[in-house]
CSV table of C-alpha atoms in Angstrom, one decimal:
chain,number,residue,atom,x,y,z
A,1,MET,CA,29.1,-7.9,-10.2
A,2,PRO,CA,29.7,-11.2,-8.3
A,3,CYS,CA,27.7,-14.1,-9.8
A,4,LEU,CA,26.0,-14.8,-6.4
A,5,LEU,CA,24.8,-11.3,-6.0
A,6,ARG,CA,23.7,-11.2,-9.6
A,7,ASP,CA,21.7,-14.4,-9.4
A,8,THR,CA,20.1,-13.3,-6.1
A,9,LEU,CA,19.0,-10.1,-7.6
A,10,ILE,CA,17.6,-11.8,-10.7
A,11,ALA,CA,15.8,-14.4,-8.5
A,12,SER,CA,14.3,-11.6,-6.4
A,13,PHE,CA,13.0,-9.8,-9.4
A,14,VAL,CA,11.5,-12.9,-10.9
A,15,VAL,CA,9.6,-13.4,-7.7
A,16,LEU,CA,8.4,-9.8,-7.9
A,17,MET,CA,7.4,-10.2,-11.5
A,18,THR,CA,5.4,-13.4,-10.9
A,19,THR,CA,3.6,-12.3,-7.7
A,20,ALA,CA,0.3,-10.6,-8.2
A,21,ALA,CA,0.6,-7.0,-7.0
A,22,LEU,CA,-2.9,-6.5,-5.7
A,23,ALA,CA,-2.3,-3.5,-3.4
A,24,HIS,CA,-2.4,0.0,-4.9
A,25,PRO,CA,1.3,1.0,-5.3
A,26,VAL,CA,0.7,4.6,-4.1
A,27,LEU,CA,-0.5,3.6,-0.6
A,28,VAL,CA,1.1,0.5,1.0
A,29,PRO,CA,3.9,-0.7,-1.2
A,30,VAL,CA,5.2,-3.3,1.3
A,31,PRO,CA,3.4,-5.9,3.4
A,32,ILE,CA,2.3,-4.5,6.8
A,33,LYS,CA,0.5,-6.4,9.5
A,34,THR,CA,-2.8,-4.8,10.6
A,35,LEU,CA,-4.5,-5.2,14.0
A,36,ALA,CA,-6.9,-7.7,12.3
A,37,ASP,CA,-3.9,-9.8,11.0
A,38,ARG,CA,-2.4,-10.0,14.4
A,39,VAL,CA,-5.7,-11.1,15.9
A,40,LEU,CA,-6.1,-13.8,13.3
A,41,GLU,CA,-2.5,-14.9,13.8
A,42,SER,CA,-2.9,-15.3,17.5
A,43,ASP,CA,-3.8,-18.6,19.1
A,44,LEU,CA,-4.4,-17.0,22.4
A,45,ILE,CA,-5.8,-13.5,23.2
A,46,VAL,CA,-6.3,-12.3,26.8
A,47,LEU,CA,-7.0,-9.3,28.9
A,48,ALA,CA,-4.3,-8.8,31.5
A,49,ARG,CA,-3.0,-6.6,34.3
A,50,GLU,CA,0.2,-6.7,36.3
A,51,ASP,CA,1.0,-10.0,38.0
A,52,PRO,CA,0.9,-9.2,41.8
A,53,GLN,CA,3.4,-12.0,42.3
A,54,HIS,CA,5.7,-11.0,39.5
A,55,ALA,CA,6.4,-7.3,39.2
A,56,PHE,CA,6.6,-5.8,35.7
A,57,HIS,CA,5.0,-8.9,34.2
A,58,TYR,CA,1.4,-9.5,33.0
A,59,ALA,CA,-1.1,-12.0,34.3
A,60,ALA,CA,-4.1,-13.0,32.3
A,61,ILE,CA,-7.5,-12.3,33.9
A,62,GLU,CA,-9.8,-13.0,31.0
A,63,VAL,CA,-9.5,-15.1,27.8
A,64,ILE,CA,-10.8,-13.6,24.6
A,65,LYS,CA,-9.5,-16.3,22.2
A,66,GLY,CA,-8.1,-19.8,22.9
A,67,GLU,CA,-7.6,-21.5,26.2
A,68,SER,CA,-5.1,-20.6,28.9
A,69,ALA,CA,-4.2,-22.8,31.8
A,70,ASP,CA,-1.4,-20.5,33.0
A,71,GLN,CA,-2.2,-16.9,34.1
A,72,SER,CA,1.5,-15.8,34.1
A,73,ILE,CA,2.7,-14.3,30.9
A,74,ASP,CA,6.4,-13.8,30.0
A,75,LEU,CA,6.1,-10.2,28.7
A,76,LEU,CA,7.5,-7.2,30.4
A,77,ILE,CA,5.2,-4.3,31.1
A,78,PRO,CA,6.6,-0.9,29.8
A,79,ALA,CA,7.0,1.6,32.6
A,80,LYS,CA,4.4,4.0,31.1
A,81,THR,CA,1.8,1.2,30.9
A,82,ARG,CA,2.6,0.1,34.4
A,83,ARG,CA,1.8,3.6,35.7
A,84,GLN,CA,-1.4,3.6,33.7
A,85,LEU,CA,-2.5,0.3,35.3
A,86,ALA,CA,-1.6,1.6,38.8
A,87,ASP,CA,-3.7,4.7,38.2
A,88,SER,CA,-6.7,2.9,36.6
A,89,PRO,CA,-7.7,-0.3,38.5
A,90,GLN,CA,-10.3,-1.1,35.8
A,91,LEU,CA,-7.8,-0.8,32.9
A,92,LYS,CA,-6.9,-4.0,31.1
A,93,ILE,CA,-4.3,-4.6,28.4
A,94,MET,CA,-5.1,-6.9,25.5
A,95,LEU,CA,-2.3,-9.3,24.6
A,96,GLY,CA,-2.0,-11.7,21.8
A,97,ARG,CA,0.3,-14.8,21.4
A,98,ASN,CA,1.4,-15.5,17.9
A,99,ALA,CA,0.5,-19.0,17.0
A,100,GLN,CA,3.8,-19.7,15.1
A,101,SER,CA,6.4,-17.9,17.2
A,102,GLY,CA,4.7,-18.3,20.6
A,103,GLN,CA,5.7,-14.7,21.4
A,104,TRP,CA,3.4,-12.3,23.2
A,105,HIS,CA,2.6,-8.8,22.0
A,106,ALA,CA,0.4,-6.0,23.3
A,107,LEU,CA,-2.6,-5.1,21.2
A,108,GLY,CA,-3.4,-2.1,23.3
A,109,ALA,CA,-5.6,-0.9,26.2
A,110,ALA,CA,-8.8,-2.8,26.1
A,111,ASN,CA,-11.4,-0.1,25.7
A,112,VAL,CA,-15.0,-0.8,24.5
A,113,ASP,CA,-14.2,0.1,20.8
A,114,LEU,CA,-11.1,-2.1,20.6
A,115,LEU,CA,-12.9,-5.1,22.2
A,116,ARG,CA,-15.8,-4.7,19.8
A,117,VAL,CA,-13.5,-4.7,16.8
A,118,VAL,CA,-11.5,-7.7,18.0
A,119,ARG,CA,-14.6,-9.7,18.8
A,120,ARG,CA,-16.0,-8.8,15.4
A,121,THR,CA,-12.8,-10.0,13.7
A,122,LEU,CA,-12.9,-13.3,15.6
A,123,ASP,CA,-16.4,-13.8,14.2
A,124,TYR,CA,-14.6,-14.3,10.9
A,125,GLN,CA,-11.5,-16.2,12.1
A,126,ASN,CA,-12.4,-19.3,10.1
A,127,THR,CA,-12.9,-17.5,6.8
A,128,TRP,CA,-10.5,-14.5,6.8
A,129,VAL,CA,-6.9,-14.9,6.0
A,130,SER,CA,-4.1,-12.8,7.5
A,131,GLY,CA,-2.7,-10.3,4.9
A,132,GLU,CA,-5.4,-10.8,2.4
A,133,THR,CA,-6.1,-7.8,0.0
A,134,ASP,CA,-9.1,-8.9,-2.0
A,135,ASN,CA,-11.8,-9.5,0.7
A,136,LEU,CA,-14.4,-6.8,0.0
A,137,GLU,CA,-16.6,-7.8,2.9
A,138,ARG,CA,-13.7,-7.3,5.3
A,139,LEU,CA,-12.7,-4.0,3.7
A,140,LYS,CA,-16.3,-2.6,4.0
A,141,LEU,CA,-16.3,-3.6,7.7
A,142,PHE,CA,-13.2,-1.7,8.6
A,143,THR,CA,-13.8,1.3,6.3
A,144,ALA,CA,-16.1,2.8,8.8
A,145,LEU,CA,-13.2,3.1,11.3
A,146,LEU,CA,-11.2,5.5,9.1
A,147,GLY,CA,-10.6,8.7,11.1
A,148,HIS,CA,-11.6,7.0,14.4
A,149,ALA,CA,-10.6,8.8,17.6
A,150,ASP,CA,-8.6,5.7,18.6
A,151,GLU,CA,-5.5,5.9,16.5
A,152,ARG,CA,-5.1,2.1,16.6
A,153,LEU,CA,-8.5,1.7,14.9
A,154,HIS,CA,-7.8,4.5,12.4
A,155,GLU,CA,-4.5,2.8,11.5
A,156,LEU,CA,-6.4,-0.5,11.1
A,157,ALA,CA,-8.8,1.0,8.6
A,158,TYR,CA,-6.0,2.9,6.7
A,159,LEU,CA,-3.8,-0.2,6.3
A,160,GLU,CA,-6.7,-2.4,5.3
A,161,ILE,CA,-7.9,0.1,2.7
A,162,GLY,CA,-4.3,1.1,1.6
A,163,ARG,CA,-3.4,-2.5,0.6
A,164,ALA,CA,-6.6,-3.2,-1.3
A,165,THR,CA,-7.1,-3.0,-5.0
A,166,TYR,CA,-8.0,0.4,-6.4
A,167,ALA,CA,-11.3,-1.1,-7.7
A,168,SER,CA,-12.1,-2.0,-4.1
A,169,ILE,CA,-11.1,1.4,-2.8
A,170,ARG,CA,-13.3,3.0,-5.3
A,171,GLU,CA,-16.2,0.7,-4.3
A,172,VAL,CA,-16.0,1.5,-0.6
A,173,SER,CA,-15.3,5.2,-1.0
A,174,GLY,CA,-19.0,5.9,-1.3
A,175,GLY,CA,-19.5,4.7,2.2
A,176,LEU,CA,-17.1,7.3,3.8
A,177,ALA,CA,-18.2,10.5,5.3
A,178,LEU,CA,-16.5,13.2,3.2
A,179,GLU,CA,-16.2,15.6,6.1
A,180,LYS,CA,-14.1,13.0,7.9
A,181,VAL,CA,-11.8,12.6,4.9
A,182,ARG,CA,-11.4,16.3,4.5
A,183,SER,CA,-10.7,16.7,8.2
A,184,MET,CA,-8.1,14.0,8.1
A,185,HIS,CA,-6.4,15.7,5.1
A,186,ASN,CA,-6.2,18.9,7.2
A,187,ASN,CA,-5.0,17.2,10.4
A,188,PRO,CA,-1.2,17.2,10.8
A,189,LEU,CA,-1.4,14.1,12.9
A,190,TYR,CA,-2.3,12.1,9.8
A,191,TYR,CA,0.3,13.7,7.6
A,192,GLN,CA,2.1,10.4,6.9
A,193,TRP,CA,-1.1,8.9,5.7
A,194,ARG,CA,-2.2,11.8,3.5
A,195,GLY,CA,-1.9,9.7,0.3
A,196,LEU,CA,-5.2,7.9,1.1
A,197,ASP,CA,-7.0,11.1,1.9
A,198,ILE,CA,-5.9,12.6,-1.4
A,199,MET,CA,-7.1,9.6,-3.4
A,200,LEU,CA,-10.4,9.6,-1.6
A,201,LEU,CA,-10.9,13.3,-2.4
A,202,GLY,CA,-10.5,12.3,-6.1
A,203,LEU,CA,-13.2,9.6,-5.6
A,204,SER,CA,-15.7,11.8,-3.8
A,205,GLY,CA,-17.5,13.1,-6.9
A,206,GLU,CA,-18.0,16.5,-5.2
A,207,GLU,CA,-17.1,19.5,-7.4
A,208,PRO,CA,-15.1,21.3,-4.7
A,209,ASP,CA,-12.9,18.2,-4.2
A,210,ARG,CA,-12.5,17.8,-7.9
A,211,LEU,CA,-11.3,21.4,-8.3
A,212,ARG,CA,-9.0,21.0,-5.3
A,213,VAL,CA,-7.4,17.9,-7.0
A,214,VAL,CA,-6.9,19.6,-10.3
A,215,SER,CA,-5.5,22.8,-8.7
A,216,ALA,CA,-3.1,20.8,-6.5
A,217,MET,CA,-1.8,18.7,-9.5
A,218,GLN,CA,-1.3,21.8,-11.6
A,219,THR,CA,0.7,23.4,-8.8
A,220,ARG,CA,2.9,20.4,-8.4
A,221,GLN,CA,3.7,20.1,-12.1
A,222,GLU,CA,4.6,23.8,-12.2
A,223,THR,CA,6.8,23.7,-9.1
A,224,SER,CA,8.2,20.2,-9.6
A,225,SER,CA,7.0,19.3,-6.1
A,226,GLU,CA,7.3,15.6,-5.3
A,227,LEU,CA,5.2,15.9,-2.1
A,228,HIS,CA,2.4,13.2,-2.3
A,229,LEU,CA,2.8,13.4,-6.1
A,230,ALA,CA,1.7,9.9,-6.8
A,231,ALA,CA,-1.4,10.3,-4.8
A,232,TRP,CA,-2.3,13.6,-6.4
A,233,ALA,CA,-1.7,12.1,-9.8
A,234,THR,CA,-3.9,9.1,-9.0
A,235,ALA,CA,-6.7,11.5,-7.9
A,236,PHE,CA,-6.1,13.6,-11.0
A,237,VAL,CA,-6.6,10.7,-13.4
A,238,GLU,CA,-9.8,9.8,-11.4
A,239,VAL,CA,-11.1,13.3,-11.9
A,240,ARG,CA,-9.9,14.0,-15.5
A,241,GLY,CA,-9.9,10.4,-17.0
A,242,HIS,CA,-8.2,10.0,-20.4
A,243,ASP,CA,-7.5,13.7,-20.6
A,244,GLY,CA,-5.7,13.4,-17.2
A,245,ILE,CA,-3.3,10.7,-18.5
A,246,ASN,CA,-2.5,12.8,-21.6
A,247,GLU,CA,-1.9,15.9,-19.5
A,248,LEU,CA,0.4,14.0,-17.1
A,249,THR,CA,2.3,12.5,-20.1
A,250,ASP,CA,2.9,16.0,-21.5
A,251,TRP,CA,3.8,17.6,-18.2
A,252,TYR,CA,6.2,14.8,-17.1
A,253,PHE,CA,7.0,12.1,-19.6
A,254,ARG,CA,7.7,14.4,-22.5
A,255,GLU,CA,9.4,17.0,-20.4
A,256,PRO,CA,13.2,16.4,-20.5
A,257,THR,CA,14.0,18.3,-17.2
A,258,ARG,CA,11.9,16.0,-14.9
A,259,SER,CA,13.7,14.0,-12.3
A,260,ARG,CA,13.7,10.3,-12.2
A,261,ARG,CA,11.9,10.4,-8.9
A,262,GLU,CA,9.1,12.5,-10.4
A,263,LEU,CA,8.8,10.1,-13.3
A,264,ARG,CA,8.6,7.1,-11.0
A,265,LEU,CA,5.9,8.6,-8.9
A,266,ILE,CA,3.8,9.5,-12.0
A,267,ALA,CA,4.3,6.0,-13.4
A,268,ARG,CA,3.2,4.5,-10.1
A,269,ALA,CA,0.0,6.5,-10.3
A,270,LEU,CA,-0.7,5.5,-13.9
A,271,ALA,CA,0.1,1.9,-13.2
A,272,GLY,CA,-2.4,1.8,-10.3
A,273,HIS,CA,-5.2,2.8,-12.7
A,274,ALA,CA,-4.0,0.5,-15.5
A,275,ASN,CA,-3.9,-2.4,-13.2
A,276,GLU,CA,-7.6,-1.9,-12.5
A,277,SER,CA,-9.0,-0.7,-15.9
A,278,ALA,CA,-8.4,-2.6,-19.1
A,279,ASP,CA,-9.8,0.5,-20.8
A,280,LEU,CA,-7.0,2.7,-19.5
A,281,GLN,CA,-4.2,0.3,-20.0
A,282,PRO,CA,-3.5,1.0,-23.7
A,283,LEU,CA,-3.4,4.8,-23.0
A,284,VAL,CA,-0.9,4.2,-20.2
A,285,VAL,CA,1.2,2.0,-22.4
A,286,GLU,CA,1.3,4.9,-25.0
A,287,ALA,CA,2.4,7.2,-22.2
A,288,TYR,CA,5.2,4.8,-21.4
A,289,ARG,CA,6.3,4.9,-25.0
A,290,ALA,CA,6.6,8.7,-24.7
A,291,LEU,CA,8.4,8.3,-21.4
A,292,LEU,CA,11.1,6.0,-23.0
A,293,GLU,CA,11.5,8.4,-25.9
A,294,THR,CA,12.4,11.2,-23.6
A,295,HIS,CA,13.8,9.4,-20.6
A,296,PRO,CA,15.3,6.0,-21.7
A,297,ARG,CA,17.0,5.5,-18.3
A,298,VAL,CA,13.6,4.9,-16.7
A,299,ALA,CA,13.0,1.6,-18.7
A,300,PRO,CA,13.9,-0.5,-15.6
A,301,ASP,CA,11.2,1.3,-13.6
A,302,ILE,CA,8.4,0.3,-15.9
A,303,ALA,CA,9.5,-3.3,-16.8
A,304,HIS,CA,7.4,-4.7,-14.0
A,305,ASP,CA,4.3,-3.2,-15.4
A,306,LEU,CA,5.0,-4.3,-19.0
A,307,ILE,CA,5.5,-7.9,-17.9
A,308,ALA,CA,2.4,-7.8,-15.7
A,309,TRP,CA,0.3,-6.6,-18.6
A,310,GLN,CA,2.1,-8.8,-21.1
A,311,ARG,CA,2.7,-5.8,-23.3
A,312,TRP,CA,5.3,-7.5,-25.6
A,313,ASP,CA,4.6,-4.9,-28.3
A,314,MET,CA,7.1,-2.6,-26.7
A,315,PHE,CA,9.9,-5.1,-27.3
A,316,ASP,CA,11.6,-3.2,-30.2
A,317,GLN,CA,11.7,0.1,-28.3
A,318,VAL,CA,13.1,-1.5,-25.1
A,319,GLN,CA,15.6,-3.7,-27.0
A,320,GLN,CA,17.1,-0.6,-28.6
A,321,LEU,CA,17.7,0.9,-25.2
A,322,GLN,CA,19.3,-2.3,-23.7
A,323,PRO,CA,23.0,-1.6,-24.8
A,324,GLN,CA,22.8,2.0,-23.3
A,325,LEU,CA,21.3,0.7,-20.1
A,326,ALA,CA,23.9,-2.1,-19.8
A,327,ARG,CA,26.5,0.7,-19.6
A,328,GLN,CA,24.6,3.2,-17.5
A,329,ASP,CA,22.6,1.0,-15.1
A,330,PRO,CA,24.1,-2.5,-14.6
A,331,LEU,CA,21.6,-3.4,-11.9
A,332,GLY,CA,18.5,-2.0,-13.7
A,333,VAL,CA,19.3,-3.7,-17.0
A,334,TYR,CA,18.5,-7.1,-15.4
A,335,LYS,CA,14.9,-5.9,-15.1
A,336,VAL,CA,14.9,-4.9,-18.8
A,337,ASN,CA,16.5,-8.2,-19.8
A,338,LEU,CA,13.8,-10.1,-18.0
A,339,TYR,CA,11.2,-8.2,-20.0
A,340,LEU,CA,13.0,-9.0,-23.2
A,341,GLN,CA,13.3,-12.7,-22.4
A,342,ARG,CA,9.6,-12.9,-21.6
A,343,ALA,CA,8.7,-11.0,-24.8
A,344,ARG,CA,10.9,-13.4,-26.9
A,345,ALA,CA,9.3,-16.4,-25.3
A,346,ALA,CA,5.8,-15.0,-26.0
A,347,ARG,CA,6.6,-14.4,-29.6
A,348,ARG,CA,8.0,-17.9,-30.1
A,349,GLU,CA,4.9,-19.4,-28.5
A,350,ALA,CA,2.7,-17.3,-30.8
A,351,GLN,CA,4.5,-18.6,-33.9
A,352,GLU,CA,4.3,-22.2,-32.9
């Protein structure tokens, strides 16, 4: 492997290891901008219609945030939106201008609900931060929008909840209408977001939902289904507690025929719980020990967790696997080596 590529990969992994992973790994694994983020990042937000002097371009008719001396906006109107504006003289499109890039983007048709949410967000523009994941007040505000008829507002709620810590998700779950969560789970329009619905079913505390979670997890382990496996496993541990972790360990980590994809998904679910509960972390680490005994090739996939939890007590087991991984997984072994380096450093520090 070329040195430049190797060094780049190592540097990227070091950044990953030293960055707090606040979002639950089952839901939103990569940073995604929400509507609230885009509002906070805009220095100018306006309501606009087509410029009568410049076809296919917008002209501001009302300012929601900031100051605008020029009504003309350099942003093309999509043909579909132009037809909607022509058919609805009262319709206005909300536009935001990014403070850093200066580029305009459409926030959507300015109906009453969208305006209310945007104005509410602006009430907090001096205290909220774009991309934050640990603001419980903000999370509670948007939770009520989950399942909203306006897909933009439903997406806002989903993304805000999905990138929060599991402890925060657990705290706000009590404020959700269970019938709304169940209807979302059964609605094919929300199929791509079903992971959150599943996790909320596990948090509902209602016996029918608990039975549904247990039954679904048993079916998946019997059929080796990977469909929403991490979400079901997360809900399963929420319902079954310590017993659930032991059962998943037996079903997956001690089963030689499981695919690496299945093992990764189960590990993600267990890591989500261990990140939030010091009580569960030792049990998850023991599950990882069983995982490496049966599936040593998965060591790179759990190195991040071991470093984050500073579990240097797995040093000997991981070190024994290092030569094998160096031959079989030249890229993954860098993750393992980083864990071993950190563990050695921690041991030296403890001896001094």
